[in-house]
CSV table of C-alpha atoms in Angstrom, one decimal:
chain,number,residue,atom,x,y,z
A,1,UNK,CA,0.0,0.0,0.0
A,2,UNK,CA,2.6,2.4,0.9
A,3,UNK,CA,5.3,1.6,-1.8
A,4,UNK,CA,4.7,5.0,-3.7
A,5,UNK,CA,5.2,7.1,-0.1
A,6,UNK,CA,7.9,5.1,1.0
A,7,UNK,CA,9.8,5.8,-2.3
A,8,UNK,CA,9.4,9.0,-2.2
A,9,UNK,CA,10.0,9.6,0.9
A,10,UNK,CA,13.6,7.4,0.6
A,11,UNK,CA,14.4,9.5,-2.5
A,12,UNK,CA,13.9,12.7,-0.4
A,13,UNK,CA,16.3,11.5,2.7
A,14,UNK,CA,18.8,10.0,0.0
A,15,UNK,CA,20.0,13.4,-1.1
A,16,UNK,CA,20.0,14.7,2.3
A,17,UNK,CA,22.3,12.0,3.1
A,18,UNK,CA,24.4,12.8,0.2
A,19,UNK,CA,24.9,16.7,1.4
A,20,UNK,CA,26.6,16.1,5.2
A,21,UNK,CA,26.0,19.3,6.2
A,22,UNK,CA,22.6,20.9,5.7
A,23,UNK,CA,21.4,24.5,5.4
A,24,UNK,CA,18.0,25.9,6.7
A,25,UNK,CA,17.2,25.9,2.9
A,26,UNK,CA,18.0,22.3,2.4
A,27,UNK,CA,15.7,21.8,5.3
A,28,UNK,CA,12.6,23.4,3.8
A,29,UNK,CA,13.3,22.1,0.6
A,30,UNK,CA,13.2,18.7,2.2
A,31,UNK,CA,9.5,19.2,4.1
A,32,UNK,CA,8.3,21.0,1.3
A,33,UNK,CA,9.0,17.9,-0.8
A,34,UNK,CA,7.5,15.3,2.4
A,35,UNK,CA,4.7,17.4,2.5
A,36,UNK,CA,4.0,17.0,-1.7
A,37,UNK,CA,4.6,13.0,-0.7
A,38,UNK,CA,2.1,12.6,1.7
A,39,UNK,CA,-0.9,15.0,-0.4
A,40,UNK,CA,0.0,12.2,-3.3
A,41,UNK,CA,-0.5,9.1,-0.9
A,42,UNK,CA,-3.8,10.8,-0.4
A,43,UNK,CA,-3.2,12.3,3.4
A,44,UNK,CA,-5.5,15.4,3.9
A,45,UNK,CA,-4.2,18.9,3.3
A,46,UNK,CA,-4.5,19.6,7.1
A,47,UNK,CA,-3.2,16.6,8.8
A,48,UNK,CA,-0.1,17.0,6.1
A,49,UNK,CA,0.6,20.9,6.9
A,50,UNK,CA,0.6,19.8,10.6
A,51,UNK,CA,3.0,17.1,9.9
A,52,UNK,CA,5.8,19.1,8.2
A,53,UNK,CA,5.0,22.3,10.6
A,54,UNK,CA,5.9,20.1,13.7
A,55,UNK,CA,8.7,18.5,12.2
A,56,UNK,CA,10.0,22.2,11.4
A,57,UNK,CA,9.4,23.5,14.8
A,58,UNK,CA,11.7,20.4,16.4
A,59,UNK,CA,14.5,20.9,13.7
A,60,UNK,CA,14.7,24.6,14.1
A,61,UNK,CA,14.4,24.2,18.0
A,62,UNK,CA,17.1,21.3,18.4
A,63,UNK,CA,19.6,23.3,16.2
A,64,UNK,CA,20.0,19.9,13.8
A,65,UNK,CA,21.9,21.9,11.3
A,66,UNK,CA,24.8,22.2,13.8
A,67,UNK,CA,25.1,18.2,15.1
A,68,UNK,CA,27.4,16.2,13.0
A,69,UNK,CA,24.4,13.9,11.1
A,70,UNK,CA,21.5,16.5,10.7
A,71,UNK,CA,20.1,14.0,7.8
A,72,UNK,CA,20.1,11.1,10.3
A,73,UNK,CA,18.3,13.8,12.6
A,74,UNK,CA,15.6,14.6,10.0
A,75,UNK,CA,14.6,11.2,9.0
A,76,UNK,CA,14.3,10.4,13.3
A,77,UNK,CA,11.8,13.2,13.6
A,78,UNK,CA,10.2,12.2,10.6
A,79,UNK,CA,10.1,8.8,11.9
A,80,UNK,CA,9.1,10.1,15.2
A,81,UNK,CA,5.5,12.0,13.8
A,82,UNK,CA,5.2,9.4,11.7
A,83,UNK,CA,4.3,6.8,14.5
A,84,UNK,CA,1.8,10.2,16.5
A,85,UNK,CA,0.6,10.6,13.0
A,86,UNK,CA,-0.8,6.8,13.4
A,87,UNK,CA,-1.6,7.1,16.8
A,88,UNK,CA,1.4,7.0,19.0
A,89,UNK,CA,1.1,3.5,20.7
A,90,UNK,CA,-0.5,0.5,20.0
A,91,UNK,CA,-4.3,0.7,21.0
A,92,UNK,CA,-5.7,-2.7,22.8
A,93,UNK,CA,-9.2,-3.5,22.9
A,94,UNK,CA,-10.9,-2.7,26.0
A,95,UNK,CA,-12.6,-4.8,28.2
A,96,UNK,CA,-15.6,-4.6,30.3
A,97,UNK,CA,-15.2,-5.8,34.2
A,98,UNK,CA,-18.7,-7.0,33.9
A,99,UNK,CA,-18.6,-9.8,31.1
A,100,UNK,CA,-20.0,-10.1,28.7
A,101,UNK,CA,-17.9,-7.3,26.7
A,102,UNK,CA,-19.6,-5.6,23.9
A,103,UNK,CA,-18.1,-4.6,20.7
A,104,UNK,CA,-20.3,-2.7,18.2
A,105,UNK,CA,-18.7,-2.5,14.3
A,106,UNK,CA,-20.5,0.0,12.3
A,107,UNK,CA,-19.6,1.5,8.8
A,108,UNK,CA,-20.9,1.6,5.2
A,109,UNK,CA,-21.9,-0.8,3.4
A,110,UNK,CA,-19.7,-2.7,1.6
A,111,UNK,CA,-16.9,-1.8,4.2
A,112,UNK,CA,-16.5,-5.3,5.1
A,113,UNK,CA,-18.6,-5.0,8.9
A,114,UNK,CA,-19.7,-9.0,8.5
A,115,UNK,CA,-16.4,-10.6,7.3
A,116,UNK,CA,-14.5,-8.5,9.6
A,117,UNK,CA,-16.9,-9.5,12.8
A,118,UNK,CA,-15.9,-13.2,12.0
A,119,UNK,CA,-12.0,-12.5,11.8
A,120,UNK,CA,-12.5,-10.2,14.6
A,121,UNK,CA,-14.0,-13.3,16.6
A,122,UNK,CA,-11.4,-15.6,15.6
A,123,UNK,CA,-8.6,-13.7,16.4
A,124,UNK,CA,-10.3,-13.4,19.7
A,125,UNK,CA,-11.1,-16.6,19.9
A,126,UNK,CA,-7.1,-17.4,19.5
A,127,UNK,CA,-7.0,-15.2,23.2
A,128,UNK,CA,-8.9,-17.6,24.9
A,129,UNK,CA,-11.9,-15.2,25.0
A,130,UNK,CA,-15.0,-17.3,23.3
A,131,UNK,CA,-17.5,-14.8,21.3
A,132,UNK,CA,-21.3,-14.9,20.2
A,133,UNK,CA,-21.6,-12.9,16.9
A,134,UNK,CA,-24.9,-10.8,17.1
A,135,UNK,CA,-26.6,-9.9,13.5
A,136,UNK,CA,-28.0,-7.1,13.9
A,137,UNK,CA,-27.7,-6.3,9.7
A,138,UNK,CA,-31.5,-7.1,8.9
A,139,UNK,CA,-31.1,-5.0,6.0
A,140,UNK,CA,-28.7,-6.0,3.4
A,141,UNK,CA,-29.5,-9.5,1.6
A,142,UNK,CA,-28.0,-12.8,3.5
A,143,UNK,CA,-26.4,-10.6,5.7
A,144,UNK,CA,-27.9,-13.0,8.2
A,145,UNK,CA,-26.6,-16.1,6.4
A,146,UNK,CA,-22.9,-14.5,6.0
A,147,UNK,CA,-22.5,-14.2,9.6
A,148,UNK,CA,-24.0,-17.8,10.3
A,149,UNK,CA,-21.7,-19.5,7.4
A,150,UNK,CA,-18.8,-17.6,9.6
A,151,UNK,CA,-20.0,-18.7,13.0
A,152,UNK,CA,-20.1,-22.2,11.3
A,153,UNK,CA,-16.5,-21.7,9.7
A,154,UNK,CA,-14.7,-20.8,13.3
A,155,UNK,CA,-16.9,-22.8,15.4
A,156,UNK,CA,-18.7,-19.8,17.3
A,157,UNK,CA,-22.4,-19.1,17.7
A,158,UNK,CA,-24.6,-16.7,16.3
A,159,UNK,CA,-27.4,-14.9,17.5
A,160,UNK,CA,-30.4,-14.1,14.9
A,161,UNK,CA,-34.2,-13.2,15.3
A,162,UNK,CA,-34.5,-13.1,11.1
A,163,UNK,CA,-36.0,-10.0,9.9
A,164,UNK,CA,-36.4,-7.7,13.2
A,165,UNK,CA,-36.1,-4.7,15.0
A,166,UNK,CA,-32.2,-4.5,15.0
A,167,UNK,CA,-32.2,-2.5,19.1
A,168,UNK,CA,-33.9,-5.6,20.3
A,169,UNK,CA,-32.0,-8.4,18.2
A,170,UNK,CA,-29.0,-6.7,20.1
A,171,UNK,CA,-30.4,-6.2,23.6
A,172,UNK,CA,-31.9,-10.1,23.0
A,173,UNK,CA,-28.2,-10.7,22.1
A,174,UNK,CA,-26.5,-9.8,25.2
A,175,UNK,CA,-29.0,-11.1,27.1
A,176,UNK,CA,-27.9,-14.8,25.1
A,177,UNK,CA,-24.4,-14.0,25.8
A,178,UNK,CA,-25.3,-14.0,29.7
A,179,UNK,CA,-26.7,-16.9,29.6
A,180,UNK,CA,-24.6,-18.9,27.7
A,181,UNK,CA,-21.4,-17.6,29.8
A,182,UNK,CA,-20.0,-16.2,26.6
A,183,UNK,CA,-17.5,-13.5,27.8
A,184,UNK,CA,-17.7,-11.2,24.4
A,185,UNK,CA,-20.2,-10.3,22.4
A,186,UNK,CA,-19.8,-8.8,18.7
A,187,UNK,CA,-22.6,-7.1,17.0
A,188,UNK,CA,-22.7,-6.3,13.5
A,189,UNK,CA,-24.6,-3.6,12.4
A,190,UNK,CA,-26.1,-2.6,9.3
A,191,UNK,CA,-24.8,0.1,6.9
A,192,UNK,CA,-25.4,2.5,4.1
A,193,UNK,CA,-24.1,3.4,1.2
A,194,UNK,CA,-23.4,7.0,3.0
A,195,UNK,CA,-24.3,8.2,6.2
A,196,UNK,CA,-28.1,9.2,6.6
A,197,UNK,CA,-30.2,10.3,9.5
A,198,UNK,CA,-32.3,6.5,9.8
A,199,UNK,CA,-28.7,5.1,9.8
A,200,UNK,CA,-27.8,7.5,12.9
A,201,UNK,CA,-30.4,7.1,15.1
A,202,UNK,CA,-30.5,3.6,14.5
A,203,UNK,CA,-27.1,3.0,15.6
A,204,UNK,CA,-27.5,5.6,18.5
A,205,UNK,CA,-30.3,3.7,19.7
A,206,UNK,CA,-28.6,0.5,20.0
A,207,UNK,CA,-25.6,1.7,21.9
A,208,UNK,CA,-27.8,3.3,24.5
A,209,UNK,CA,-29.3,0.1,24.5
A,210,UNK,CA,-26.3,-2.2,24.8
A,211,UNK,CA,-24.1,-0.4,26.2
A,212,UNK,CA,-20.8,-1.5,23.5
A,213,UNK,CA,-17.3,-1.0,25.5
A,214,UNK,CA,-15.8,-0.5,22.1
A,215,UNK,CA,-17.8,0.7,18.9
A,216,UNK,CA,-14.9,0.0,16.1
A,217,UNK,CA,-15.5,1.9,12.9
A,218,UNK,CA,-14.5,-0.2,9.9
A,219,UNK,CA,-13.5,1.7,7.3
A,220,UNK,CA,-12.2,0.3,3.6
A,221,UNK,CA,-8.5,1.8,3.5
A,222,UNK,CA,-9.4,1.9,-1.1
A,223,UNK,CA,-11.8,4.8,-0.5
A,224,UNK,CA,-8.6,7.3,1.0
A,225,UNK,CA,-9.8,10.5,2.2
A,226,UNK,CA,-13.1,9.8,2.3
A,227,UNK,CA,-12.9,7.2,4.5
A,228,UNK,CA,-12.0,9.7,6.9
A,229,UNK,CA,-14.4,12.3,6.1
A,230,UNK,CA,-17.2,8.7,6.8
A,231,UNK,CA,-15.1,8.5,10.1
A,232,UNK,CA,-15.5,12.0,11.4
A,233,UNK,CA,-19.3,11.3,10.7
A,234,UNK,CA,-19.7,8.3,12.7
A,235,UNK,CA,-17.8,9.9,15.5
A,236,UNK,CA,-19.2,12.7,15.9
A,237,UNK,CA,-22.4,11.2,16.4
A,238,UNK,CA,-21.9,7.9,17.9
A,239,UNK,CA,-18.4,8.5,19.8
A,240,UNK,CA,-16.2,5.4,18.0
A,241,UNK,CA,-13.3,4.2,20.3
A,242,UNK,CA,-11.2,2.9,17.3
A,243,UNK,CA,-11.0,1.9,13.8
A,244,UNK,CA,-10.6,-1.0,12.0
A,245,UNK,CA,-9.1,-0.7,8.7
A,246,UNK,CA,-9.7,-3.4,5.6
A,247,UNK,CA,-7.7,-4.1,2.7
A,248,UNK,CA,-4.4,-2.7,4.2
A,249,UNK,CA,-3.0,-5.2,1.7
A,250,UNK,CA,-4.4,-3.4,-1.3
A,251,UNK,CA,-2.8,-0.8,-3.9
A,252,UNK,CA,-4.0,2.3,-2.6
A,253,UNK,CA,-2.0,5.0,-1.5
A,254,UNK,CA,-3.1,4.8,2.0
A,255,UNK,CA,-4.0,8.5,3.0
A,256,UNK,CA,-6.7,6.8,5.0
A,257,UNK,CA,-4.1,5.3,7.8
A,258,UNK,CA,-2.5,8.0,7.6
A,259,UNK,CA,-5.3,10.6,8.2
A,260,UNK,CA,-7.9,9.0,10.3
A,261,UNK,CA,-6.6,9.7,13.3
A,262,UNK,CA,-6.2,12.9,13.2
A,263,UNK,CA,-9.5,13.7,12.0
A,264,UNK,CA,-11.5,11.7,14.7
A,265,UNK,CA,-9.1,10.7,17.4
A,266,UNK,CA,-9.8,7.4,17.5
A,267,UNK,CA,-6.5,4.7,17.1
A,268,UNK,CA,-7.1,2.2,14.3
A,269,UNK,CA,-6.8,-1.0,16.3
A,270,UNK,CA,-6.6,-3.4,13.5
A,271,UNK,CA,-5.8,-3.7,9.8
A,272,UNK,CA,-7.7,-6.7,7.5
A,273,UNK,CA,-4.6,-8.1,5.2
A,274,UNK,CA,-5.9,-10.6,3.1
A,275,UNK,CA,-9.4,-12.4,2.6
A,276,UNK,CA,-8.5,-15.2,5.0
A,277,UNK,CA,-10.9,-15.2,8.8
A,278,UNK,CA,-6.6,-15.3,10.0
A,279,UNK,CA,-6.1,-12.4,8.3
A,280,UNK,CA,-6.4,-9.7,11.0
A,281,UNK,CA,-3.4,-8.1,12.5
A,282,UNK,CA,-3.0,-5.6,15.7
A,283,UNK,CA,-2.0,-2.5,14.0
A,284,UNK,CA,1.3,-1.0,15.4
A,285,UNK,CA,1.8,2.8,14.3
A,286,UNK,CA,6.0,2.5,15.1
A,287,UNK,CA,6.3,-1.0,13.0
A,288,UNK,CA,4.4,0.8,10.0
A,289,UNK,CA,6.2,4.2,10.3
A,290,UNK,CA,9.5,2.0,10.0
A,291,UNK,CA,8.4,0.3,6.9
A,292,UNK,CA,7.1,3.5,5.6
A,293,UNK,CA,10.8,4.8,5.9
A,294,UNK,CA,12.4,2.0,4.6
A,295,UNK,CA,13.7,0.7,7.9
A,296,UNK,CA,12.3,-3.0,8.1
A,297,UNK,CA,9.7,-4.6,10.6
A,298,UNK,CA,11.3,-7.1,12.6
A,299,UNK,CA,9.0,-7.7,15.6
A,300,UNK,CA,6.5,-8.1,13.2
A,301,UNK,CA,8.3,-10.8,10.8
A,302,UNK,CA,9.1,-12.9,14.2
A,303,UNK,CA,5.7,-12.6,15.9
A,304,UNK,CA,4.6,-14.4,12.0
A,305,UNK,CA,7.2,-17.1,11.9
A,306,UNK,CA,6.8,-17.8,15.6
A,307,UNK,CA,2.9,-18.2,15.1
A,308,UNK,CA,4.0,-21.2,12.6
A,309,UNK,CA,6.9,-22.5,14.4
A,310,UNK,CA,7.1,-24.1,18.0
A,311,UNK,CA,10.6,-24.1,20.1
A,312,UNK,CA,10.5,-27.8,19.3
A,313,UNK,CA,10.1,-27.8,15.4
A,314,UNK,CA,12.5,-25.2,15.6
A,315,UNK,CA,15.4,-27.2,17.1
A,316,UNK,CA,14.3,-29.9,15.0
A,317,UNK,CA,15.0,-28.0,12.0
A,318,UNK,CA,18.0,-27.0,13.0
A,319,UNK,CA,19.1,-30.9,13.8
A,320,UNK,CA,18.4,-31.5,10.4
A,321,UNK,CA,20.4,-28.5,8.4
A,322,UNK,CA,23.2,-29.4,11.2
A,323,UNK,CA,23.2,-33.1,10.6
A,324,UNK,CA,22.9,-32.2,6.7
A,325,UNK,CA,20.0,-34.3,6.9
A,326,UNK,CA,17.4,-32.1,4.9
A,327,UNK,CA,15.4,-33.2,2.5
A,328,UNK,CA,13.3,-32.3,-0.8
A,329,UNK,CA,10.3,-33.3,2.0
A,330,UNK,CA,11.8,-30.7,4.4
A,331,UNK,CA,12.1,-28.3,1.7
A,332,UNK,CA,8.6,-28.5,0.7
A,333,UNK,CA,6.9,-28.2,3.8
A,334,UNK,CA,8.9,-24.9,4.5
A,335,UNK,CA,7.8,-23.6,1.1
A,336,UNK,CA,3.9,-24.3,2.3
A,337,UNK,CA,4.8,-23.1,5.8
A,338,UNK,CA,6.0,-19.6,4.4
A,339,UNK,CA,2.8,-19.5,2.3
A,340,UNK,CA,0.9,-19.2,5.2
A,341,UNK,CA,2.7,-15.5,5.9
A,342,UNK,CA,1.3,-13.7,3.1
A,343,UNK,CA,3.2,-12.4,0.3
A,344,UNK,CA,6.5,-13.4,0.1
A,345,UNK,CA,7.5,-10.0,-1.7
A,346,UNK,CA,6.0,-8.4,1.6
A,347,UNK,CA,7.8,-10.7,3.9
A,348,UNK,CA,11.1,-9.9,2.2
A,349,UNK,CA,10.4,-6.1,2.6
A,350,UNK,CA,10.2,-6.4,6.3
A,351,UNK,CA,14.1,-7.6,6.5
A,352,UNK,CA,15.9,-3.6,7.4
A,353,UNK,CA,17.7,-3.0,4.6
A,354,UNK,CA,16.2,-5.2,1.9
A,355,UNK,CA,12.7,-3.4,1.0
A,356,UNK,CA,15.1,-0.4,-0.2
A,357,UNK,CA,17.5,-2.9,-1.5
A,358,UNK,CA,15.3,-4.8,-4.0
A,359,UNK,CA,14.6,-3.8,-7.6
A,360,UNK,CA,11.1,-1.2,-7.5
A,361,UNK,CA,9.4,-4.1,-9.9
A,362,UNK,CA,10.9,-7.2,-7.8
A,363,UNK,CA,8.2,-10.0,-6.8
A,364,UNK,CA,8.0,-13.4,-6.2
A,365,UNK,CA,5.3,-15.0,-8.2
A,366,UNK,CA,2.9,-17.3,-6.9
A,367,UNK,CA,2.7,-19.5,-9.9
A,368,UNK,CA,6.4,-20.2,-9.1
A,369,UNK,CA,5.5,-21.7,-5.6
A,370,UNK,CA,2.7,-23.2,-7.1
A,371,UNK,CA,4.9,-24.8,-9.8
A,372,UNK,CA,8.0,-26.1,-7.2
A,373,UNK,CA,5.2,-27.7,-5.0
A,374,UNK,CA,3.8,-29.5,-8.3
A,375,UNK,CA,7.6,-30.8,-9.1
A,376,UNK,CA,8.2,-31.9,-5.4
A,377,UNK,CA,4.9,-33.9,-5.2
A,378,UNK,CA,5.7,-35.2,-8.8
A,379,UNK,CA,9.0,-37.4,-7.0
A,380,UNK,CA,8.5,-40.2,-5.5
A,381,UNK,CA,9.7,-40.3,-1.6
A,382,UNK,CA,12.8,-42.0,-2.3
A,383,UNK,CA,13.4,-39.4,-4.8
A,384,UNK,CA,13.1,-36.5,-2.0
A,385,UNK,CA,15.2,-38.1,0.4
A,386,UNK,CA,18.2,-38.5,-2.2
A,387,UNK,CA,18.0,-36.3,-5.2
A,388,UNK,CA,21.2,-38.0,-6.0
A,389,UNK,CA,18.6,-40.8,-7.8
A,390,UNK,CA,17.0,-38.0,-10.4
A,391,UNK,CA,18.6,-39.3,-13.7
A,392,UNK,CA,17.7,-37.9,-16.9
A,393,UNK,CA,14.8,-40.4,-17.3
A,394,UNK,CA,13.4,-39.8,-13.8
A,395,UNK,CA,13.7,-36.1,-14.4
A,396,UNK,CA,11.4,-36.7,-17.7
A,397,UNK,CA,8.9,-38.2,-15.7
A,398,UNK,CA,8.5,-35.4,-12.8
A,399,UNK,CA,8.3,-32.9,-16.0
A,400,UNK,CA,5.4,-34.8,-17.2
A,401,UNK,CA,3.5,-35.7,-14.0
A,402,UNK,CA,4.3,-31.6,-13.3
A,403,UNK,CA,3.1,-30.2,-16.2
A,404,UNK,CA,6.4,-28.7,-16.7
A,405,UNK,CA,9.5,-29.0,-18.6
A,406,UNK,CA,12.9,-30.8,-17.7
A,407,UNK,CA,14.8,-27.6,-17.5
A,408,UNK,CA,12.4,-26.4,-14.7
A,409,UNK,CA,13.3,-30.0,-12.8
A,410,UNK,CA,17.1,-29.2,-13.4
A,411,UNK,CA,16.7,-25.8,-12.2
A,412,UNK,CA,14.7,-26.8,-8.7
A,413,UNK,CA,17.3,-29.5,-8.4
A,414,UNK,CA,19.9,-27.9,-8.6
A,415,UNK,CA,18.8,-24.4,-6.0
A,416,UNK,CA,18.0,-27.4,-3.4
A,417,UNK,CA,21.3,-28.3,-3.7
A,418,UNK,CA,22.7,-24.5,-3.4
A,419,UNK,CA,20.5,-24.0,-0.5
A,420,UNK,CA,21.7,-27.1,1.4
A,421,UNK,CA,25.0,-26.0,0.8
A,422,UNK,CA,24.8,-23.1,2.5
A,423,UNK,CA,22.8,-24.3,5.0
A,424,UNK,CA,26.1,-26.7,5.3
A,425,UNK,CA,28.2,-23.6,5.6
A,426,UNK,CA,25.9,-21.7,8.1
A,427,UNK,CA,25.2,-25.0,10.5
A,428,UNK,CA,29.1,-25.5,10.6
A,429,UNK,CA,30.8,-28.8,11.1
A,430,UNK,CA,31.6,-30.8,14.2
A,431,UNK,CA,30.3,-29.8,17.5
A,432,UNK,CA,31.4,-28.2,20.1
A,433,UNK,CA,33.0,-24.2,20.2
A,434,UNK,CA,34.3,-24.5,16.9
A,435,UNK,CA,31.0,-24.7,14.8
A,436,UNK,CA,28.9,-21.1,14.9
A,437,UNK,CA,25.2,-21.3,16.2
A,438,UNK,CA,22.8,-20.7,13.9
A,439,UNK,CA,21.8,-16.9,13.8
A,440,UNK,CA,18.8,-16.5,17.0
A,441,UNK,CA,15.5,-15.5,14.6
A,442,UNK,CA,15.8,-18.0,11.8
A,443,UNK,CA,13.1,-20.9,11.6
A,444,UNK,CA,10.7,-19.1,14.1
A,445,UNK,CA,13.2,-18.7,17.2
């Protein structure tokens, strides 16, 4: 989403690298040039004047242009209003003393309220904290069936009375929750396709009914600066503690995350990142101001690999590339385990240094995954413990059982045995002081 900003943005601090010592015009030339860089990533006019005019303030009052890296300086404070422009801190949900807790999702139609309850559930789910999903949407067509196939889909119930009056379906709902002993309770809400008077007092009417602990606004992160004009809207009349933002994984130029709250106040809580129920993530404003700027996302890239890996499959792993005993099976079941992470293109990008190191255009298809996973499954197991077996006519017959050609066989072949090589040369040999550890990070440690 925020390749174009973060481009721009590394071309602007590049220069100022590339001049040591800065002058009070260099400076202004610099913010002028952010400031352009955030209108074009769709940032409104306000929140980006207040941006650079803060950043100008702090450079002017910490006398940057005498310290000995004044660029280095610049891109911290950058960095720095970055992460306030985003909120500051990660925002947690809040929870009631009283169970159960009450989360209310409003937002358009179309913004995603129904698929987002479910992943909202799951995720919650994950904590330990079981959920009733409340549908409340008696509008929209099978909005009622969408949140039932989800309930079904993550094992969670759902509360419906049909077509009804949506204040009591919700009051009915919590009343469920307590006697079930279900500690959360989600209600989804119906929308519009833009904010009208019926859709107000609707929604104000419920929440003085239910009481919601949290009343997330989720907002579709395509729509830019409207979705924060939408936001505004909704807060001002219902009081939204937080935001949920969809399709952070989209092509847009994200003006929305990096608007919304300064418009309303309210902390976007989480981003959507796929079309997956698992596709939900906490939103961190520091981890996406340092990938904004180039800088990496570690934390975020172990917290991923770590929710794939255990401690034991870990050392297990690391027996193997020590022992040199990996295999083609080994191989393959890394390849589907990295799937699960999203993009590898994104994943890549997290590493610090490598989003600004690879090529503007670089990607990694998935039709090449797609095609080494058809190869591998083409071998037989014998073949994938010992490649050493794949003769020419063996070869011939993974091509043709792959739907692929014999150079594409050679090829995998031969970057298996590349990677095992180096996996020879990073595991060391022997035992004891003399062979280096394997770097703390890799394989989900």
């Amino acid at each position: 989403m925020f390749d174009q900003l973060s481009d721009r943005l590394g071309a602007i601090f590049s220069r100022l690298t590339g001049r040591g010592k800065l002058s009070e015009s260099d400076v202004n030339e610099a913010l002028r040039e952010v400031r352009i860089a955030l209108l074009e990533a769709d940032v409104s006019l306000g929140a980006a004047k207040e941006f650079v005019a803060r950043i100008k303030e702090q450079a002017i009052g910490a006398n940057i242009l005498e310290s000995l890296s004044p660029a280095q300086t610049i891109v911290k404070l950058v960095h720095d209003e970055l992460v306030a422009l985003l909120g500051g801190a990660e925002a947690r949900l809040q929870f009631s003393d009283a169970p159960p807790s009450v989360i209310m999702l409003v937002g358009l139609q179309g913004s995603g309220k129904t698929t987002q309850a479910g992943k909202l559930a799951l995720r919650l789910k994950e904590q330990g904290r079981r959920t009733l999903l409340v549908a409340a949407d008696v509008y929209r067509p099978a909005a009622i069936a969408q949140l039932q196939t989800l309930g079904k889909q993550i094992d969670l119930p759902v509360y419906d009375q049909g077509a009804g009056d949506p204040v009591k379906i919700a009051r009915d709902g919590i009343a469920e929750a307590r006697r079930l002993g279900i500690s959360t309770v989600i209600i989804d809400t119906a929308g519009r396709l833009q904010i009208d008077e019926a859709l107000m007092d609707e929604l104000a009417r419920i929440k003085s009914a239910v009481n919601p602990k949290e009343i997330l606004f989720v907002a579709d992160a395509m729509t830019g600066q409207e979705a924060t004009t939408v936001a505004k809207g909704f807060n001002d009349r219902l009081g939204i503690t937080g935001v949920l933002l969809t399709k952070m994984d989209g092509d847009t130029r994200g003006g929305a995350a990096l608007s919304i709250f300064s418009v309303t106040g309210a902390p976007i809580k989480f981003v959507g990142t796929g079309e997956k129920l698992s596709a939900l993530e906490p939103f961190y404003p520091d981890r996406l101001a340092s990938r904004i700027l180039g800088m990496g996302d570690v934390l975020t890239l172990i917290e991923k690999t770590q929710s794939l890996y255990s401690a034991d499959q870990a050392k297990q792993l690391e027996q193997k590339i020590v022992k040199q005993t990996f295999t083609l099976d080994d191989f393959l079941d890394q390849m589907r385990q990295m799937k699960k992470l999203g993009s590898m293109t994104d994943i890549l990008k997290m590493v610090p240094g490598l989003s600004r190191a690879l090529p503007k255009d670089f990607s990694i298809p998935e039709k090449d995954m797609s095609r080494i996973e058809a190869i591998i499954c083409s071998m037989t197991r014998r073949e994938r413990r010992d490649p050493a077996l794949l003769n020419g006519s063996r070869r011939k017959r993974i091509a043709q059982g792959s739907g692929t050609q014999v150079s594409d066989v050679n090829r995998l072949v031969k970057q298996f045995e590349q990677a095992r090589q180096m996996m020879k040369q990073i595991g060391g040999k022997g035992k004891g002081k003399g062979r280096p550890r394997l770097p703390v990070g890799m394989f989900g440690r």
